[in-house]
XYZ file of C-alpha atoms in Angstrom:
563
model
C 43.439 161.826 125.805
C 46.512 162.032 123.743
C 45.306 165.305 121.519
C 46.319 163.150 118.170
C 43.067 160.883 118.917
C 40.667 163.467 120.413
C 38.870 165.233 117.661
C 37.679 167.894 120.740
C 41.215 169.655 120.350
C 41.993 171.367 116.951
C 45.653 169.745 116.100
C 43.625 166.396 115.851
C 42.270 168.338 112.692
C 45.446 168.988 111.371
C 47.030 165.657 111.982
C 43.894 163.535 109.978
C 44.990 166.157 106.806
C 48.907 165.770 107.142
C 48.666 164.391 103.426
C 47.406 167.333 102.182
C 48.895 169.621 104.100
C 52.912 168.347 103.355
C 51.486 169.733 100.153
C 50.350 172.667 101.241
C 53.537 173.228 102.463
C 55.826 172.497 99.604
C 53.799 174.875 97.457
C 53.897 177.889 99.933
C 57.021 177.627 100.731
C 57.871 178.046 97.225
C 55.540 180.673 96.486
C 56.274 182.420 99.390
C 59.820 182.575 98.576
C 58.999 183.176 95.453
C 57.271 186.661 96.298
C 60.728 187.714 97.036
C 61.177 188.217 93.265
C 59.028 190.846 92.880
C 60.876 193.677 94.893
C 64.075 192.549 93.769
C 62.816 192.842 89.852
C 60.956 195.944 90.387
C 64.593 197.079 91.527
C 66.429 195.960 88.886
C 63.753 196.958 86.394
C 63.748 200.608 87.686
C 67.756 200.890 87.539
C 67.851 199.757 84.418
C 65.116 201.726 82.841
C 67.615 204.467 84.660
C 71.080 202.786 82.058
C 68.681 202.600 79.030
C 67.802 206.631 79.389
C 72.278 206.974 80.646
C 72.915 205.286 77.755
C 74.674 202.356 78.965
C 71.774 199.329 78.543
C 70.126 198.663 75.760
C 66.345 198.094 75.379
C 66.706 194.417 74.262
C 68.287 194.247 77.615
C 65.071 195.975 79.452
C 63.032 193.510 77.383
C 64.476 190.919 78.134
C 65.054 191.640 82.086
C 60.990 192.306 81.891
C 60.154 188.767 79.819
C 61.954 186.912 82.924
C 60.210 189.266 85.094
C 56.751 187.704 83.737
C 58.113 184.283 83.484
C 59.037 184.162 87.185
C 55.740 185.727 88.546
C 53.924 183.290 86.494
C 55.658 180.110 87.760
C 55.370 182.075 91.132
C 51.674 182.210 90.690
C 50.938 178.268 89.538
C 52.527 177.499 92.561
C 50.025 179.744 94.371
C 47.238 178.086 92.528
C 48.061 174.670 94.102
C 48.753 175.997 97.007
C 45.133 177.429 96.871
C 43.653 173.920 95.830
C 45.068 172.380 98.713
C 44.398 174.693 101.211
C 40.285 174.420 100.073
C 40.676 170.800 100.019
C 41.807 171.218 103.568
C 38.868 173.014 104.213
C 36.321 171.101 102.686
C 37.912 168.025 104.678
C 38.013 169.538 108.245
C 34.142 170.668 107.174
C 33.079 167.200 105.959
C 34.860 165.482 108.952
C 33.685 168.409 111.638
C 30.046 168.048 110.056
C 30.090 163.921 109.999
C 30.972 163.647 113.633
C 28.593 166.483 114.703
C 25.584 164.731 113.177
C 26.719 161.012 114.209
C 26.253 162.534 117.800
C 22.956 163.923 116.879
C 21.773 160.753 115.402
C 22.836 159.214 119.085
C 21.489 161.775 121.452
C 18.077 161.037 123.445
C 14.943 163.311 121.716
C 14.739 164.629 125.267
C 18.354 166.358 125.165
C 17.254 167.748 120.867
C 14.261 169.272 122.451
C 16.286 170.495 125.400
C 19.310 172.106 122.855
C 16.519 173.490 120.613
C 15.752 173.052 116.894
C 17.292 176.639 115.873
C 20.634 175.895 118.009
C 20.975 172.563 116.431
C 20.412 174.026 112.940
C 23.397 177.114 113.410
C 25.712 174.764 114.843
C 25.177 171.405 112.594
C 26.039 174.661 109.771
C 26.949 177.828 110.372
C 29.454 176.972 113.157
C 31.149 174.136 111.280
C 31.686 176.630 108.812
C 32.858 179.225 110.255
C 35.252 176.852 112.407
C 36.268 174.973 108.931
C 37.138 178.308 107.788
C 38.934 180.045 110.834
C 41.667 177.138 110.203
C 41.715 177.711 106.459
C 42.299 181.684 106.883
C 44.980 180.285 109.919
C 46.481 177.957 107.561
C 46.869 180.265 104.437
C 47.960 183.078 106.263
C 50.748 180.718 108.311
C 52.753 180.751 104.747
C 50.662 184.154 102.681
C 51.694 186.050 105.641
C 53.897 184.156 108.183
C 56.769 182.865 105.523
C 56.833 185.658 103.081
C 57.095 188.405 106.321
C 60.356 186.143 107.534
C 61.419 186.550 103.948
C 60.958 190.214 103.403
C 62.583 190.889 107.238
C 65.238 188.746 106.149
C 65.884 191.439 102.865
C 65.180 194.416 104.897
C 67.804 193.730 107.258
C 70.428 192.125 104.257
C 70.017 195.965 102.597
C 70.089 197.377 106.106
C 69.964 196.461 109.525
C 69.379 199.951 111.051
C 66.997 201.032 108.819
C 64.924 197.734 108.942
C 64.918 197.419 112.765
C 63.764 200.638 113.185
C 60.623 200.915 110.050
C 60.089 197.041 111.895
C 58.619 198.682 115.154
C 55.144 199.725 113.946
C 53.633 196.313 112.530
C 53.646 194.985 115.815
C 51.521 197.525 116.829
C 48.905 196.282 114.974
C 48.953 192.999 116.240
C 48.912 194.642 119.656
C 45.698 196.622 118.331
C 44.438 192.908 116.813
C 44.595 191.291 119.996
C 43.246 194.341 122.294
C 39.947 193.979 120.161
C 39.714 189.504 121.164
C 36.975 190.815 123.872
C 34.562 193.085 121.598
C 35.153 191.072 118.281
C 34.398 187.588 120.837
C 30.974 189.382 122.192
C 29.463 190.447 119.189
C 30.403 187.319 117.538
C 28.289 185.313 120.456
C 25.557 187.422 120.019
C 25.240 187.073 116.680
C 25.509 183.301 116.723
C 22.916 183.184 119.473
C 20.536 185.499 117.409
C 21.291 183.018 114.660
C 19.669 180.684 116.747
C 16.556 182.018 117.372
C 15.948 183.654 114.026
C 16.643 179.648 112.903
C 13.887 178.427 115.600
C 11.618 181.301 113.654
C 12.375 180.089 110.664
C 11.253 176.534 111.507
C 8.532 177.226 113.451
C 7.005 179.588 110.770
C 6.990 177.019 107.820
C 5.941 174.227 110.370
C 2.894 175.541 111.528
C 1.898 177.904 108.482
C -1.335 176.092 108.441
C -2.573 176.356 111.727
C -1.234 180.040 112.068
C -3.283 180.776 109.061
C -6.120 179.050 110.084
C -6.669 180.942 113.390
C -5.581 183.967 112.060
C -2.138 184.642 113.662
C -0.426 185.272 110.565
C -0.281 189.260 110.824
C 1.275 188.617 114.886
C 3.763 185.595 113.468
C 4.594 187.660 110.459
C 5.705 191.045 113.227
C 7.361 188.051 115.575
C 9.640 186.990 112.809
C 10.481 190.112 111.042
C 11.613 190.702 114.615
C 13.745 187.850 115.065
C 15.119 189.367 111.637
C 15.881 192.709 112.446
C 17.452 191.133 115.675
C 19.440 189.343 113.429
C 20.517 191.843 111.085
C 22.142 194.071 113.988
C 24.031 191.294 115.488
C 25.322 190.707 111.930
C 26.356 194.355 111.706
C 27.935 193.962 115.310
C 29.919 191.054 114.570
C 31.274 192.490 111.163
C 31.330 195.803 111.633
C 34.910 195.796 113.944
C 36.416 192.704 111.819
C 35.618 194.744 108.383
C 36.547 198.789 109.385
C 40.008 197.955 111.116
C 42.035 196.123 108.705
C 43.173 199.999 107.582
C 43.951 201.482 110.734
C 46.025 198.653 111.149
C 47.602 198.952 107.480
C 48.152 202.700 108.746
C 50.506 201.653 112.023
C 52.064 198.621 110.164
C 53.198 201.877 107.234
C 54.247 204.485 109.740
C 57.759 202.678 109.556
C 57.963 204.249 105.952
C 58.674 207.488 107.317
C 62.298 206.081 108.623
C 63.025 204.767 105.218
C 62.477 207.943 103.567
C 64.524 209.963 105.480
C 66.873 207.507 106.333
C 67.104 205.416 102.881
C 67.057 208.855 101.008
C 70.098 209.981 103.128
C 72.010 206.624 102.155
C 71.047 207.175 98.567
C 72.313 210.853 98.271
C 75.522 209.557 99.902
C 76.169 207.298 97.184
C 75.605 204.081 99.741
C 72.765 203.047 97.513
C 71.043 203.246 94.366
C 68.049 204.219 93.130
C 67.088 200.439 92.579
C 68.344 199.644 96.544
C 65.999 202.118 97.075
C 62.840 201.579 95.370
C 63.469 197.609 96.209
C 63.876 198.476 99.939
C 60.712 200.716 99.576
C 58.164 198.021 97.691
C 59.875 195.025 100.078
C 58.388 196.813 103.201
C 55.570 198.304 101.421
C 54.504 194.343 101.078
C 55.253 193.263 104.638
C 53.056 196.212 105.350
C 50.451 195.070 103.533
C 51.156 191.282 104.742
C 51.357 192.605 108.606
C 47.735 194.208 108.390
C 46.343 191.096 106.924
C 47.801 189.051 109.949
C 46.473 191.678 112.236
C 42.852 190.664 110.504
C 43.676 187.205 110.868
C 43.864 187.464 114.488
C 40.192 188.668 114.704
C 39.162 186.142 112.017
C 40.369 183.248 114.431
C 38.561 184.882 117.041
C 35.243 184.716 115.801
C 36.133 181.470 114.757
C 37.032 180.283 118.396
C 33.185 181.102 119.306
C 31.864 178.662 117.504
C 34.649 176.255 118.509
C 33.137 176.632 121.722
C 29.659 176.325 120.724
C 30.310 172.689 118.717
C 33.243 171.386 120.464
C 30.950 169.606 123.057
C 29.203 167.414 119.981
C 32.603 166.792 118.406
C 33.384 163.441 119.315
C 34.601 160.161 116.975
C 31.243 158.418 115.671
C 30.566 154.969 117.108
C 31.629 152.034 114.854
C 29.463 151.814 111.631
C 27.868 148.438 112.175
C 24.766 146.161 111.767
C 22.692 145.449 114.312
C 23.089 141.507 115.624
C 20.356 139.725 115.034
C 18.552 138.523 118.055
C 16.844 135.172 118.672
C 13.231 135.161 120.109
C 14.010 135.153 124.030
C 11.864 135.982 127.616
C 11.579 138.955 128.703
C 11.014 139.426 132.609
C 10.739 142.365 134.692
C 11.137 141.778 138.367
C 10.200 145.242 140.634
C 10.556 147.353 137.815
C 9.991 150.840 138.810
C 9.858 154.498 137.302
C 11.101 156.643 140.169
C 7.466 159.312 140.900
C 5.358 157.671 138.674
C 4.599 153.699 139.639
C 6.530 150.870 141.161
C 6.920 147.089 141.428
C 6.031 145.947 138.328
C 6.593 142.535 138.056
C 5.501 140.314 134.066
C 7.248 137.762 132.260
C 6.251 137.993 128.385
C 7.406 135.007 125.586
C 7.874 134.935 121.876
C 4.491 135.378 120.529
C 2.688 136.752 123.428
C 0.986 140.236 123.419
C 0.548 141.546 126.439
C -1.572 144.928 126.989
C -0.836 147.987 129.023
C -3.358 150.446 129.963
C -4.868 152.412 133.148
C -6.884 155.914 133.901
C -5.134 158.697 131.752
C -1.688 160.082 132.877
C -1.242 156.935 134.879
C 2.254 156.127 133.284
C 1.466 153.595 130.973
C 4.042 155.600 128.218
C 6.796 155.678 131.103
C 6.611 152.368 131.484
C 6.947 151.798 127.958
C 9.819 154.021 127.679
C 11.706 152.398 131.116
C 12.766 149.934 128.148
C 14.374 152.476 125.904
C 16.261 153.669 129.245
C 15.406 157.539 128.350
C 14.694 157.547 131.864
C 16.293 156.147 134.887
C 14.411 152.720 136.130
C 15.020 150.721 139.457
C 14.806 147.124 139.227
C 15.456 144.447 136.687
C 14.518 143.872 133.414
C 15.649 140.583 132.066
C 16.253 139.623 128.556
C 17.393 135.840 129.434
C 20.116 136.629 131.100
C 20.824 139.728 129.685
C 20.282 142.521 132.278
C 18.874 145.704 130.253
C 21.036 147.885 131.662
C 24.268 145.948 130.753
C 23.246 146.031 126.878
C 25.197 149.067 124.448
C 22.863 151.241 122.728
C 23.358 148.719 119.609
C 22.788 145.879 121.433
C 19.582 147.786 122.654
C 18.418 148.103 119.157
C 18.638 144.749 118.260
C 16.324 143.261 121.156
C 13.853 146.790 121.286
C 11.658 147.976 118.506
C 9.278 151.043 119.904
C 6.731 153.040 118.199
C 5.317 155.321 119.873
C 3.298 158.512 119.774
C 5.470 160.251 116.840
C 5.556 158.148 114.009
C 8.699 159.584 112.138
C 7.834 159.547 108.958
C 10.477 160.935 106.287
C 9.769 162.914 103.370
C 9.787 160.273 100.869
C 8.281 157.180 99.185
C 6.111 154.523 101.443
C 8.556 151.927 100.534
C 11.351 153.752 101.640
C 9.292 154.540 104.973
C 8.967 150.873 105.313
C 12.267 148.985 104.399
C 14.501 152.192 105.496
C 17.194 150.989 103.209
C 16.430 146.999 103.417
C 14.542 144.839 101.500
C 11.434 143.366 102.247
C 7.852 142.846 100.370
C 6.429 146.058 101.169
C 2.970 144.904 99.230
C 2.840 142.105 101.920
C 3.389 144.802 104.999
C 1.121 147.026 103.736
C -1.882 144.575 103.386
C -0.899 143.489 106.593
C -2.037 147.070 108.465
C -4.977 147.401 105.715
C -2.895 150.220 103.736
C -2.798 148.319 100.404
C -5.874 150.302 98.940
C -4.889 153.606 100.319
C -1.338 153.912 98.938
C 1.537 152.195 96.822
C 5.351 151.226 97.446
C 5.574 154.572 95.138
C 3.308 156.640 97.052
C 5.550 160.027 98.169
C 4.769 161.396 101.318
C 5.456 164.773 103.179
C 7.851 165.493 106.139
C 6.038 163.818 109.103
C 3.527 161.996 106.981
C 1.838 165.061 106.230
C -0.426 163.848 103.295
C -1.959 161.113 104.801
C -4.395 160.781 107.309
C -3.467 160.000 111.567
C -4.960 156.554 111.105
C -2.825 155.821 107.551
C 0.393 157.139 109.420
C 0.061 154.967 112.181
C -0.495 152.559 109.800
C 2.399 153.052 108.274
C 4.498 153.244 111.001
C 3.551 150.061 112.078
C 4.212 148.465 109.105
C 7.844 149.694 109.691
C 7.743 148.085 112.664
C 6.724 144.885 111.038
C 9.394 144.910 109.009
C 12.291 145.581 111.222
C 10.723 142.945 114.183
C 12.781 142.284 117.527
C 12.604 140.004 120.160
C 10.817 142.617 121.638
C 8.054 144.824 120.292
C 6.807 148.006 122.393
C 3.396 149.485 120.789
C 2.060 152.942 122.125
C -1.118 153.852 121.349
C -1.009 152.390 117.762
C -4.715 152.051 116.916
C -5.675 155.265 118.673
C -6.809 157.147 114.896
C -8.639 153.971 113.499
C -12.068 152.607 113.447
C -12.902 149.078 115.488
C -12.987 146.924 112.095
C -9.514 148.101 111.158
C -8.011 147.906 114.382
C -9.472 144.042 114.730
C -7.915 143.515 111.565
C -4.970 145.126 112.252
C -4.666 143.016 115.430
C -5.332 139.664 113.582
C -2.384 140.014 111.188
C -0.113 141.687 114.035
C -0.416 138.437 115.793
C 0.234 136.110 113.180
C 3.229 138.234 111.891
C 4.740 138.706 115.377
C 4.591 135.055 116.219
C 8.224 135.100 117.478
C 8.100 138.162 118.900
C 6.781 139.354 122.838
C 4.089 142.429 122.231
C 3.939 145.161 124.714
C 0.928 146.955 123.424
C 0.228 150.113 125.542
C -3.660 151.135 124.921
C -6.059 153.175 126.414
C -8.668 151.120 123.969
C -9.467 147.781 125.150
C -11.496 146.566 121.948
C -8.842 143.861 121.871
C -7.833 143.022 125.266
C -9.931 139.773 125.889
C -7.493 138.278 123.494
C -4.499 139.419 125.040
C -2.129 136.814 126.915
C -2.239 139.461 130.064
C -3.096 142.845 130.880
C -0.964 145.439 132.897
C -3.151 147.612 135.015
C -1.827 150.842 136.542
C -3.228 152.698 139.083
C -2.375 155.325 141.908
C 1.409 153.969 140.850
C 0.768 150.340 141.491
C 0.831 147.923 138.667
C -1.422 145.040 138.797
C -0.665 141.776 136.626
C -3.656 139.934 135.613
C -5.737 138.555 132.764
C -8.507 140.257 131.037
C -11.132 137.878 132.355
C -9.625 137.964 136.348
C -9.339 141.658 135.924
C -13.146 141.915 134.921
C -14.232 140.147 137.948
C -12.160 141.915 140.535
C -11.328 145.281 139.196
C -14.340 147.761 139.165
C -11.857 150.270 137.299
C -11.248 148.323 134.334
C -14.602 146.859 134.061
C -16.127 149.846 134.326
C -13.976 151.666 131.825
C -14.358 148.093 129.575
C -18.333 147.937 129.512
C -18.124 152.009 128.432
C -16.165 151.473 125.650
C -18.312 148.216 124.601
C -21.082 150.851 124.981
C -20.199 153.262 123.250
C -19.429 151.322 120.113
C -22.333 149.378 120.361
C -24.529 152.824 120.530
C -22.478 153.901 117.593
């Protein structure tokens, strides 16, 4: 891919802020140049401090040498100030962007591959990697004109006053860079570690304030507490690691880039006892390379700063990708859904159902039988073999947006954000949430206003499932997929529950995977799975001829009837 549309490759970076940048440019160019001034004032400032005492300047001329002096550095430093400006705004951009395109691959990632990645690697590089990158390429891009230009410009008046001289104080900073570049390996190492103990210390973090409760409730706090403040110290020597070689060299490489001053005192002090210069030649040829010293040892940091930086470059680059097209999801008309030899490769086979608008069909077998999988062969999480039909769409032909418009699922995690039950409902849309929530028998138990924890955390299994479903209800497709959704409540809710699920899903075709089969004599077919093989059938044929299901049937009728 051409590297102006591929936001894996940094110049595509650049390019999206060429706006900003042209000013960036303008502004350090002319600061930049503008440093020049100082050495060449300092100069003329000490020779003429040298008339005034000879006799032949006056001080009005001093003054006034020393008010231009002032003026220039201050117009020479409101020029750095935009420069500054624009160079955060560059910074903040490339973050926002970097950060925008990281989590819009998130957002379209499979739970399977999160849980695979980890919570605490997700966490450092959704953050603390973007960051670091964003900033890498703001140190790159200030230093390309607060070191690159101004060392061209102070070379260029080293060799104007003299060429010998300036070529030979010229071969230390090099050295530096030499010394920069020799340390890519260490400074690269360290930096890895320290990301990856980042990672875990994040994981900690999580897990710590996600299961506080338990942990204090079995009485693991004292072994969680010495686990963590190990993932701390951990991460408190990788720290020092990292930052340790990046902080302590910048002056051993300020001391090679200022051996050259050595030449320049012996060699400038020869020229000025010879009459070839001046005092001020001197002292300006002395504070010019004094600068680019200074400038050289910063670039020699920059090189290790870009380093770390390229770590987590690598680390992110791989979720860096341009988000799908922001759109809304088509709606779908009420269609047939048919699965011909449907199979989940090792756990069943040949499942073969046709459901309509308005049907409910149930799902259910001995535990661990695969009823979820099958499920979940709609979602394609999983590879399937066979066909799954939605009129004469094949499944596997839809986008993931075309997906979402025939599929809703709900299914063992409810997903419950940390915020009001109206905004758990609607998710941004509009809808009568009192009507939804009398619908799953919640109407009594909370309002639209009602707040509720990460996860659903202050309300009960039964009112979150509840809930969830009600989401659901709101947000209906062609094609409904139910998991286990009455699993927390008690036989007169769930019957209720049922009743208005099949009068507000009238258009809609109900999988409803159960391992409760209160309901099922009212389905419009059952799925039974067994040993891998899935059996189509009807409650009442499935009663007669299945032992299995009648048996597990008459103990559940049992049971509640004992009860």
């Amino acid at each position: 891919m051409n590297d102006r549309h591929d936001p894996q490759r940094i110049t595509w970076y650049f390019a999206q802020e060429k706006r900003t940048l042209a000013v960036v440019t303008v502004s350090g160019l002319l600061y930049n140049a503008g440093l020049l001034a100082g050495p060449l004032f300092e100069g003329r400032l000490v020779g003429t401090l040298l008339d005034v005492l000879n006799g032949t300047q006056t001080a009005e001329h001093m003054a006034l040498l020393a008010l231009a002096y002032l003026a220039t550095i201050a117009a020479v430093q409101g020029v750095r100030c935009i420069k500054r400006l624009y160079v955060r705004r560059f910074a903040n951009d490339i973050n926002r962007r970097m950060k925008h395109m990281l989590y819009a691959d998130l957002v379209h990632r499979s739970k399977k591959e999160l849980d695979r990645e980890g919570s605490g690697a997700v966490l450092t590089k959704a953050i603390s990697d973007v960051d670091a990158c964003a900033e890498g390429m703001r140190k790159f891009t200030t230093e390309i004109f607060d070191t690159g230009v101004v060392l061209v410009c102070y070379i260029g008046l080293l060799l104007w006053y003299d060429v010998k001289i300036a070529l030979l104080s010229l071969l230390f900073p090099p050295l530096a860079y030499f010394a920069a570049e020799r340390m890519k390996t260490i400074v690269q190492r360290t930096n890895a570690a320290f990301r990856s103990s980042a990672e875990r210390l994040n994981a900690a973090t999580l897990d710590r304030a996600a299961g506080a409760l338990t942990y204090r409730i079995f009485g693991c706090d004292t072994q969680r507490n010495t686990d963590y403040d190990a993932h701390l110290a951990d991460y408190e020597r990788c720290a020092v690691r990292a930052n340790i070689w990046v902080s302590a060299l910048p002056p051993l490489y300020n001391a090679l880039s200022m051996t050259g001053v050595l030449f320049i005192l012996y060699l400038g002090g020869a020229r000025v006892q010879s009459g070839a210069w001046d005092i001020a030649a001197f002292t300006t040829f002395i504070a010019c390379f004094a600068k680019l010293s200074v400038k050289s040892s910063k670039a020699a940091k920059l090189f290790n700063a870009v380093q770390q930086a390229q770590v987590s470059w690598r680390r992110i680059k791989g979720f860096l990708c341009t988000p799908p097209e922001e759109r809304d999801l088509p709606q779908k008309a009420p269609c047939c859904v048919k699965a011909t030899g449907l199979s989940v490769p090792d756990v069943l086979e040949n499942a073969n159902f046709e459901i309509g608008p308005g049907q409910i069909i149930g799902i259910t077998g001995p535990v661990a039988c695969g009823k979820s999988m099958l499920g979940k062969a709609f979602l394609c999480e999983n590879p399937y073999e066979g066909s799954i039909w939605f009129d004469d769409r094949e499944l596997a032909s839809l986008d993931e947006t075309e997906r979402c418009a025939y599929i809703g699922y709900l299914g063992h995690d409810t997903e419950l954000l940390s915020d009001t039950v109206e905004n758990n409902i609607l998710l941004g849309g509009t809808g009568d949430v009192k009507a939804l929530l009398r619908a799953v028998r919640l109407e009594r138990e909370v309002t639209p206003e009602t707040r509720i924890g990460a996860g659903g955390v202050r309300l009960s299994g039964g009112q979150q499932q509840r809930l969830a479903l009600a989401r659901q209800l709101a947000n209906l497709k062609p094609l409904l997929i139910l998991d286990d959704p009455f699993s927390a409540l008690d036989r007169r809710i769930e019957r209720e529950v049922f009743d208005e699920l099949r009068k507000t899903a009238r258009d809609t075709a109900v999988l409803l995977i159960s391992h409760r089969l209160y309901v099922f004599p009212e389905l419009d077919g059952v799925l039974w799975i067994q040993n891998g093989a899935v059996r189509t059938s009807t409650h009442a044929e499935l009663m007669a001829s299945c032992p299995e299901y009648a048996e597990l049937y008459k103990l559940q009728q049992g049971g509640q009837e004992s009860a």
